[in-house]
Short mmCIF file of C-alpha atoms and ligand atoms in Angstrom, two decimals:
data_model
loop_
_atom_site.label_atom_id
_atom_site.label_comp_id
_atom_site.label_asym_id
_atom_site.label_seq_id
_atom_site.Cartn_x
_atom_site.Cartn_y
_atom_site.Cartn_z
CA MET A 17 -34.99 -17.76 -38.56
CA LYS A 18 -37.28 -18.03 -35.58
CA GLY A 19 -39.96 -20.61 -34.80
CA ARG A 20 -42.54 -20.83 -32.05
CA PHE A 21 -44.97 -22.95 -30.14
CA ALA A 22 -48.11 -21.01 -29.21
CA PRO A 23 -50.31 -23.16 -27.00
CA SER A 24 -53.66 -22.01 -25.62
CA PRO A 25 -53.71 -23.01 -21.94
CA THR A 26 -57.26 -24.33 -22.02
CA GLY A 27 -56.34 -27.87 -21.03
CA HIS A 28 -53.42 -30.19 -20.46
CA MET A 29 -50.96 -30.78 -23.25
CA HIS A 30 -52.02 -33.72 -25.38
CA VAL A 31 -50.42 -35.82 -28.07
CA GLY A 32 -51.93 -33.58 -30.78
CA ASN A 33 -50.04 -30.60 -29.30
CA LEU A 34 -46.91 -32.72 -29.06
CA TRP A 35 -47.06 -33.38 -32.81
CA VAL A 36 -47.22 -29.66 -33.63
CA VAL A 37 -44.55 -28.59 -31.16
CA PHE A 38 -42.25 -31.39 -32.28
CA LEU A 39 -42.53 -30.48 -35.96
CA SER A 40 -42.02 -26.76 -35.41
CA TYR A 41 -39.12 -27.41 -33.05
CA TRP A 42 -37.53 -29.90 -35.46
CA SER A 43 -37.79 -27.39 -38.30
CA THR A 44 -36.34 -24.53 -36.24
CA ARG A 45 -33.46 -26.46 -34.75
CA ARG A 46 -32.57 -28.00 -38.12
CA GLN A 47 -32.25 -24.46 -39.48
CA ASP A 48 -30.22 -23.33 -36.45
CA GLY A 49 -33.01 -20.92 -35.65
CA GLU A 50 -34.25 -19.54 -32.36
CA TYR A 51 -37.28 -21.04 -30.69
CA ILE A 52 -39.82 -19.37 -28.44
CA VAL A 53 -42.89 -20.40 -26.47
CA ARG A 54 -45.85 -18.06 -26.26
CA ILE A 55 -48.80 -18.75 -24.02
CA GLU A 56 -51.93 -17.69 -25.90
CA ASP A 57 -54.13 -16.85 -22.97
CA VAL A 58 -56.18 -13.95 -24.33
CA ASP A 59 -59.32 -16.04 -23.94
CA THR A 60 -59.71 -15.31 -20.26
CA GLN A 61 -62.78 -17.50 -19.89
CA ARG A 62 -61.14 -20.69 -21.12
CA SER A 63 -57.49 -20.16 -20.16
CA LYS A 64 -56.10 -21.21 -16.78
CA ALA A 65 -52.70 -20.32 -15.32
CA ILE A 66 -52.29 -23.85 -14.00
CA TYR A 67 -52.55 -25.29 -17.51
CA ALA A 68 -49.91 -22.85 -18.71
CA ASP A 69 -47.59 -23.97 -15.87
CA HIS A 70 -48.21 -27.63 -16.68
CA ILE A 71 -47.62 -27.14 -20.41
CA LEU A 72 -44.23 -25.52 -19.69
CA GLU A 73 -43.34 -28.31 -17.24
CA ASP A 74 -44.34 -30.98 -19.75
CA LEU A 75 -42.29 -29.34 -22.48
CA SER A 76 -39.19 -29.29 -20.24
CA TRP A 77 -39.77 -32.89 -19.18
CA LEU A 78 -39.90 -33.88 -22.86
CA GLY A 79 -36.55 -32.15 -23.49
CA PHE A 80 -37.60 -28.96 -25.27
CA THR A 81 -35.64 -25.77 -24.65
CA TRP A 82 -36.49 -22.23 -25.66
CA ASP A 83 -34.30 -19.22 -26.21
CA GLU A 84 -36.31 -16.50 -24.47
CA ALA A 85 -38.51 -16.42 -21.39
CA PRO A 86 -42.03 -17.57 -22.31
CA THR A 87 -44.43 -14.71 -23.04
CA TYR A 88 -48.07 -14.47 -21.99
CA GLN A 89 -50.52 -12.71 -24.24
CA SER A 90 -52.60 -11.63 -21.24
CA GLU A 91 -49.70 -9.32 -20.29
CA ARG A 92 -49.56 -7.64 -23.68
CA LEU A 93 -52.99 -6.06 -23.97
CA ASP A 94 -51.64 -2.51 -24.35
CA ILE A 95 -49.67 -3.62 -27.41
CA TYR A 96 -52.81 -5.00 -29.06
CA GLU A 97 -54.66 -1.76 -28.27
CA ARG A 98 -51.97 0.18 -30.10
CA TYR A 99 -52.52 -1.82 -33.27
CA LEU A 100 -56.30 -1.55 -32.91
CA GLN A 101 -55.89 2.20 -32.85
CA GLU A 102 -53.85 2.05 -36.02
CA LEU A 103 -56.65 0.12 -37.75
CA ARG A 104 -59.16 2.63 -36.44
CA ASN A 105 -57.06 5.47 -37.91
CA GLN A 106 -57.09 3.65 -41.23
CA LYS A 107 -60.89 3.27 -40.96
CA ARG A 108 -60.57 -0.47 -41.14
CA LEU A 109 -62.16 -1.04 -37.73
CA TYR A 110 -65.82 -0.46 -36.98
CA PRO A 111 -67.98 -0.94 -33.91
CA CYS A 112 -70.53 -3.74 -34.07
CA TYR A 113 -73.54 -3.67 -31.75
CA CYS A 114 -75.16 -6.84 -33.04
CA ASN A 115 -76.36 -8.93 -30.15
CA ARG A 116 -75.93 -12.64 -29.72
CA ALA A 117 -79.39 -13.50 -31.00
CA ARG A 118 -78.80 -11.62 -34.23
CA LEU A 119 -75.36 -13.18 -34.73
CA GLN A 120 -76.80 -16.62 -34.08
CA GLU A 121 -79.42 -16.01 -36.70
CA ILE A 122 -76.74 -15.15 -39.26
CA SER A 123 -74.56 -18.04 -38.22
CA SER A 124 -77.33 -20.59 -38.65
CA ALA A 125 -77.34 -19.64 -42.32
CA PRO A 126 -75.59 -22.04 -44.72
CA HIS A 127 -71.84 -21.96 -45.46
CA GLN A 128 -70.76 -21.45 -41.88
CA SER A 129 -67.52 -23.17 -41.02
CA GLU A 130 -66.24 -24.21 -37.63
CA ALA A 131 -63.22 -21.95 -38.14
CA HIS A 132 -65.00 -18.63 -38.39
CA HIS A 133 -68.46 -17.18 -38.55
CA VAL A 134 -69.72 -15.25 -41.47
CA TYR A 135 -71.04 -11.75 -40.81
CA ASP A 136 -73.43 -9.70 -42.97
CA GLY A 137 -71.85 -6.25 -42.58
CA TYR A 138 -74.95 -4.83 -40.86
CA CYS A 139 -73.14 -2.40 -38.55
CA LEU A 140 -70.97 -1.13 -41.38
CA THR A 141 -73.91 -0.04 -43.44
CA HIS A 142 -76.45 0.97 -40.78
CA GLU A 143 -76.45 3.74 -38.23
CA PRO A 144 -75.45 1.95 -35.01
CA THR A 145 -78.33 0.96 -32.76
CA ILE A 146 -76.40 1.60 -29.59
CA GLY A 147 -77.42 -0.86 -26.95
CA GLU A 148 -76.58 -1.16 -23.28
CA ARG A 149 -73.32 -2.93 -23.86
CA SER A 150 -70.08 -1.77 -25.47
CA PRO A 151 -69.56 -2.68 -29.09
CA SER A 152 -67.27 -5.36 -30.41
CA TRP A 153 -64.77 -4.16 -33.00
CA ARG A 154 -64.67 -5.68 -36.46
CA PHE A 155 -61.91 -5.52 -39.02
CA HIS A 156 -63.30 -4.49 -42.38
CA MET A 157 -61.93 -6.79 -45.06
CA LYS A 158 -61.41 -5.97 -48.68
CA ASN A 159 -62.38 -8.51 -51.34
CA ILE A 160 -59.23 -10.53 -51.89
CA ARG A 161 -58.27 -13.58 -53.85
CA GLY A 162 -54.84 -14.49 -52.59
CA SER A 163 -52.40 -17.34 -52.40
CA PHE A 164 -49.54 -18.28 -50.13
CA GLN A 165 -46.85 -20.90 -50.40
CA ASP A 166 -47.17 -23.48 -47.64
CA ILE A 167 -44.11 -25.55 -46.76
CA TYR A 168 -46.06 -28.80 -46.94
CA ARG A 169 -49.11 -28.04 -49.01
CA GLY A 170 -47.58 -25.92 -51.80
CA ALA A 171 -49.66 -23.03 -53.14
CA VAL A 172 -52.78 -22.48 -51.02
CA ASP A 173 -55.44 -20.21 -52.50
CA TYR A 174 -57.82 -18.26 -50.34
CA GLU A 175 -60.71 -15.95 -50.94
CA ILE A 176 -61.92 -13.26 -48.58
CA GLN A 177 -65.09 -11.30 -48.92
CA SER A 178 -65.69 -7.84 -47.67
CA CYS A 179 -68.31 -7.76 -44.86
CA SER A 180 -68.95 -11.50 -44.61
CA ASP A 181 -65.35 -12.06 -43.50
CA ASP A 182 -65.18 -9.00 -41.24
CA ILE A 183 -63.76 -10.70 -38.16
CA VAL A 184 -64.11 -9.45 -34.60
CA LEU A 185 -60.74 -8.30 -33.25
CA LYS A 186 -61.98 -7.16 -29.85
CA ARG A 187 -65.10 -8.46 -28.21
CA TRP A 188 -67.73 -6.33 -26.51
CA ASP A 189 -66.43 -7.54 -23.13
CA GLY A 190 -62.90 -6.37 -23.91
CA MET A 191 -61.41 -9.73 -24.85
CA ILE A 192 -58.85 -9.51 -27.63
CA ALA A 193 -59.39 -12.01 -30.44
CA TYR A 194 -56.88 -14.73 -31.22
CA HIS A 195 -56.43 -13.48 -34.82
CA LEU A 196 -55.23 -10.07 -33.69
CA ALA A 197 -52.94 -11.31 -30.94
CA VAL A 198 -51.34 -14.02 -33.08
CA VAL A 199 -50.58 -11.71 -36.01
CA ILE A 200 -49.11 -8.96 -33.82
CA ASP A 201 -47.10 -11.27 -31.62
CA ASP A 202 -45.54 -13.23 -34.46
CA TYR A 203 -44.35 -9.91 -35.84
CA GLU A 204 -43.35 -8.30 -32.53
CA MET A 205 -41.45 -11.40 -31.46
CA GLY A 206 -39.60 -11.72 -34.76
CA VAL A 207 -41.13 -15.08 -35.68
CA THR A 208 -40.43 -16.03 -39.29
CA GLU A 209 -41.89 -19.53 -39.53
CA VAL A 210 -45.27 -20.76 -38.28
CA ILE A 211 -45.80 -24.52 -38.19
CA ARG A 212 -49.27 -25.42 -36.95
CA GLY A 213 -52.18 -27.78 -37.47
CA ASN A 214 -54.06 -27.63 -40.73
CA ASP A 215 -57.28 -26.89 -38.84
CA LEU A 216 -56.09 -23.26 -39.04
CA LEU A 217 -55.83 -23.25 -42.84
CA PRO A 218 -59.30 -21.70 -43.32
CA VAL A 219 -58.32 -18.63 -41.28
CA THR A 220 -54.77 -18.14 -42.55
CA GLY A 221 -55.98 -15.85 -45.35
CA HIS A 222 -57.72 -13.64 -42.75
CA GLN A 223 -54.51 -13.42 -40.74
CA ILE A 224 -52.49 -12.57 -43.85
CA ALA A 225 -54.99 -9.83 -44.75
CA LEU A 226 -54.73 -8.39 -41.26
CA ALA A 227 -50.93 -8.46 -41.35
CA GLN A 228 -51.00 -6.71 -44.72
CA ALA A 229 -53.29 -3.98 -43.41
CA LEU A 230 -50.80 -3.43 -40.58
CA ARG A 231 -47.94 -3.55 -43.10
CA LEU A 232 -46.25 -6.45 -41.37
CA PRO A 233 -43.89 -8.76 -43.25
CA ALA A 234 -45.16 -12.11 -44.56
CA LEU A 235 -44.47 -15.29 -42.60
CA GLN A 236 -43.58 -18.72 -43.85
CA TYR A 237 -46.46 -21.07 -43.01
CA GLY A 238 -46.42 -24.85 -42.76
CA HIS A 239 -49.73 -26.55 -41.97
CA VAL A 240 -49.30 -30.10 -40.78
CA PRO A 241 -51.75 -33.02 -40.72
CA MET A 242 -54.05 -33.41 -37.74
CA LEU A 243 -53.59 -36.51 -35.63
CA VAL A 244 -56.74 -38.58 -35.38
CA ASP A 245 -57.64 -41.74 -33.48
CA ALA A 246 -58.74 -45.03 -35.00
CA GLU A 247 -62.29 -43.73 -35.45
CA GLY A 248 -61.02 -40.61 -37.19
CA TYR A 249 -61.64 -38.22 -34.27
CA ARG A 250 -59.12 -35.47 -33.68
CA LEU A 251 -56.91 -36.20 -30.70
CA SER A 252 -57.53 -32.70 -29.44
CA LYS A 253 -61.19 -33.63 -29.02
CA ARG A 254 -60.50 -36.98 -27.43
CA GLN A 255 -60.42 -36.69 -23.72
CA GLN A 256 -59.13 -39.92 -22.29
CA SER A 257 -55.58 -41.08 -21.62
CA ILE A 258 -54.03 -38.89 -24.14
CA THR A 259 -52.50 -36.03 -22.22
CA ILE A 260 -48.79 -36.04 -21.55
CA ARG A 261 -49.67 -36.03 -17.83
CA ASP A 262 -51.73 -39.19 -18.21
CA LEU A 263 -48.87 -40.90 -19.98
CA GLN A 264 -46.47 -39.76 -17.23
CA ASN A 265 -48.86 -41.05 -14.60
CA GLN A 266 -48.93 -44.38 -16.34
CA GLY A 267 -45.16 -44.48 -15.84
CA ALA A 268 -43.90 -43.28 -19.21
CA THR A 269 -40.40 -41.86 -19.37
CA PRO A 270 -39.61 -39.17 -21.97
CA GLU A 271 -37.46 -41.63 -23.92
CA ARG A 272 -40.17 -44.28 -24.10
CA LEU A 273 -42.80 -41.72 -24.93
CA TRP A 274 -40.71 -40.32 -27.79
CA ALA A 275 -40.07 -43.83 -29.15
CA TRP A 276 -43.80 -44.59 -29.11
CA PHE A 277 -44.59 -41.22 -30.66
CA ALA A 278 -42.04 -41.59 -33.45
CA LEU A 279 -43.31 -45.06 -34.32
CA GLU A 280 -46.98 -44.19 -34.17
CA THR A 281 -46.66 -41.04 -36.25
CA GLY A 282 -44.48 -42.85 -38.79
CA LEU A 283 -41.44 -40.68 -38.20
CA LEU A 284 -39.45 -43.88 -37.57
CA THR A 285 -39.98 -47.54 -38.23
CA ILE A 286 -39.26 -50.19 -35.65
CA GLY A 287 -36.05 -51.08 -37.49
CA ASP A 288 -34.78 -47.50 -37.05
CA LEU A 289 -35.23 -47.54 -33.28
CA PRO A 290 -32.52 -48.63 -30.88
CA ILE A 291 -33.17 -52.12 -29.51
CA CYS A 292 -34.15 -50.65 -26.12
CA LYS A 293 -36.98 -48.75 -27.83
CA LYS A 294 -35.94 -45.50 -26.23
CA ILE A 295 -35.03 -42.28 -27.95
CA THR A 296 -34.46 -38.69 -26.86
CA LEU A 297 -35.76 -35.52 -28.43
CA SER A 298 -32.24 -34.50 -29.46
CA GLU A 299 -31.75 -37.83 -31.20
CA LEU A 300 -35.05 -37.32 -33.00
CA LEU A 301 -33.87 -33.95 -34.27
CA ALA A 302 -31.33 -35.83 -36.39
CA ILE A 303 -33.91 -37.82 -38.36
CA ASP A 304 -35.08 -36.75 -41.78
CA ILE A 305 -38.85 -36.47 -41.95
CA PRO A 306 -40.20 -37.68 -45.27
CA LYS A 307 -41.96 -34.62 -46.67
CA ASN A 308 -44.85 -36.62 -48.10
CA ARG A 309 -45.64 -37.74 -44.55
CA LEU A 310 -46.68 -34.17 -43.82
CA GLU A 311 -48.67 -33.55 -46.97
CA GLN A 312 -51.66 -35.58 -45.85
CA ASP A 313 -54.73 -34.13 -44.14
CA THR A 314 -54.69 -36.52 -41.19
CA ILE A 315 -52.48 -39.15 -39.59
CA LYS A 316 -54.14 -41.95 -37.73
CA LEU A 317 -52.82 -43.15 -34.38
CA THR A 318 -54.13 -46.48 -33.25
CA ASN A 319 -52.02 -47.73 -30.41
CA PHE A 320 -52.00 -45.81 -27.14
CA ASP A 321 -50.79 -48.64 -24.97
CA ILE A 322 -47.17 -49.30 -25.67
CA VAL A 323 -45.76 -46.29 -23.89
CA VAL A 324 -44.99 -47.72 -20.50
N1 LIG B 406 -52.99 -20.86 -29.83
C1 LIG B 406 -53.40 -21.55 -31.02
C2 LIG B 406 -53.84 -22.94 -30.66
O1 LIG B 406 -53.45 -23.46 -29.63
C3 LIG B 406 -52.28 -21.70 -32.01
C4 LIG B 406 -52.30 -20.64 -32.97
C5 LIG B 406 -51.24 -20.70 -34.05
O2 LIG B 406 -50.38 -21.58 -34.03
O3 LIG B 406 -51.27 -19.82 -34.88
O4 LIG B 406 -54.59 -23.52 -31.43
#
């Protein structure tokens, strides 16, 4: 069994990331599995090396350990190219010359979700109008109605439509898409269990379809509730005083931060905590997490002040 934390280094680690890394780490260590950290920095415009360094420092400060040296997706581009070639050989990859204006027009149509943009299959069915720039490369989906068993959410059904769900795997500027890198790396690194936020549920079917086309084994998925603030906004979108660095700067120690975190997320009640209101990550690994706590869509945090 192998679990992973796969942060995108586009900002400092925040409490929303802490929730996901804690739950995946808890699950892995409880199963005596191996744990790895993978820096998902394929998005070269938004990723910064300094954030990656800080995320790794924060994780160590919090008490996490990992069993292999962290990997960086930006150093693995030749591996992704190999798989792209395989999809090309299977005729599942086609060049798309649609420009931004055209894609924007399609994406202002109804039924667009935040998670992915619907395409209309234009470049699959038309002779390419080759423009000045290189094409992006789309994965041609088959119509699929599928289902997977999620650790927390039970059977999750998904539906994928040929053409409209043809996702870009490599952008015209050479950037490899998250979907491709994540599917390949989980396989190449021997990951068996993926615990992540339920904001990724709408794209899990696409990732499964891609893995199937590449004949990669199925993963066990567990999609956990998103943490939100008192107004219902996702913590990942909330900018102030919520990064681990901010909490450190306010004087938090790892033990106080974990105690606050466990109370706020409902992993522990005040009666379960030692009188000193301090707890370590290894002590937290011993607690049993009520499964129904993780079946909800969101968990509200209200109190950001008690840490120090
Ligand atoms: N790098 C992704 C993120 O930070 C995580 C992807 C995943 O867990 O599959 O949102």
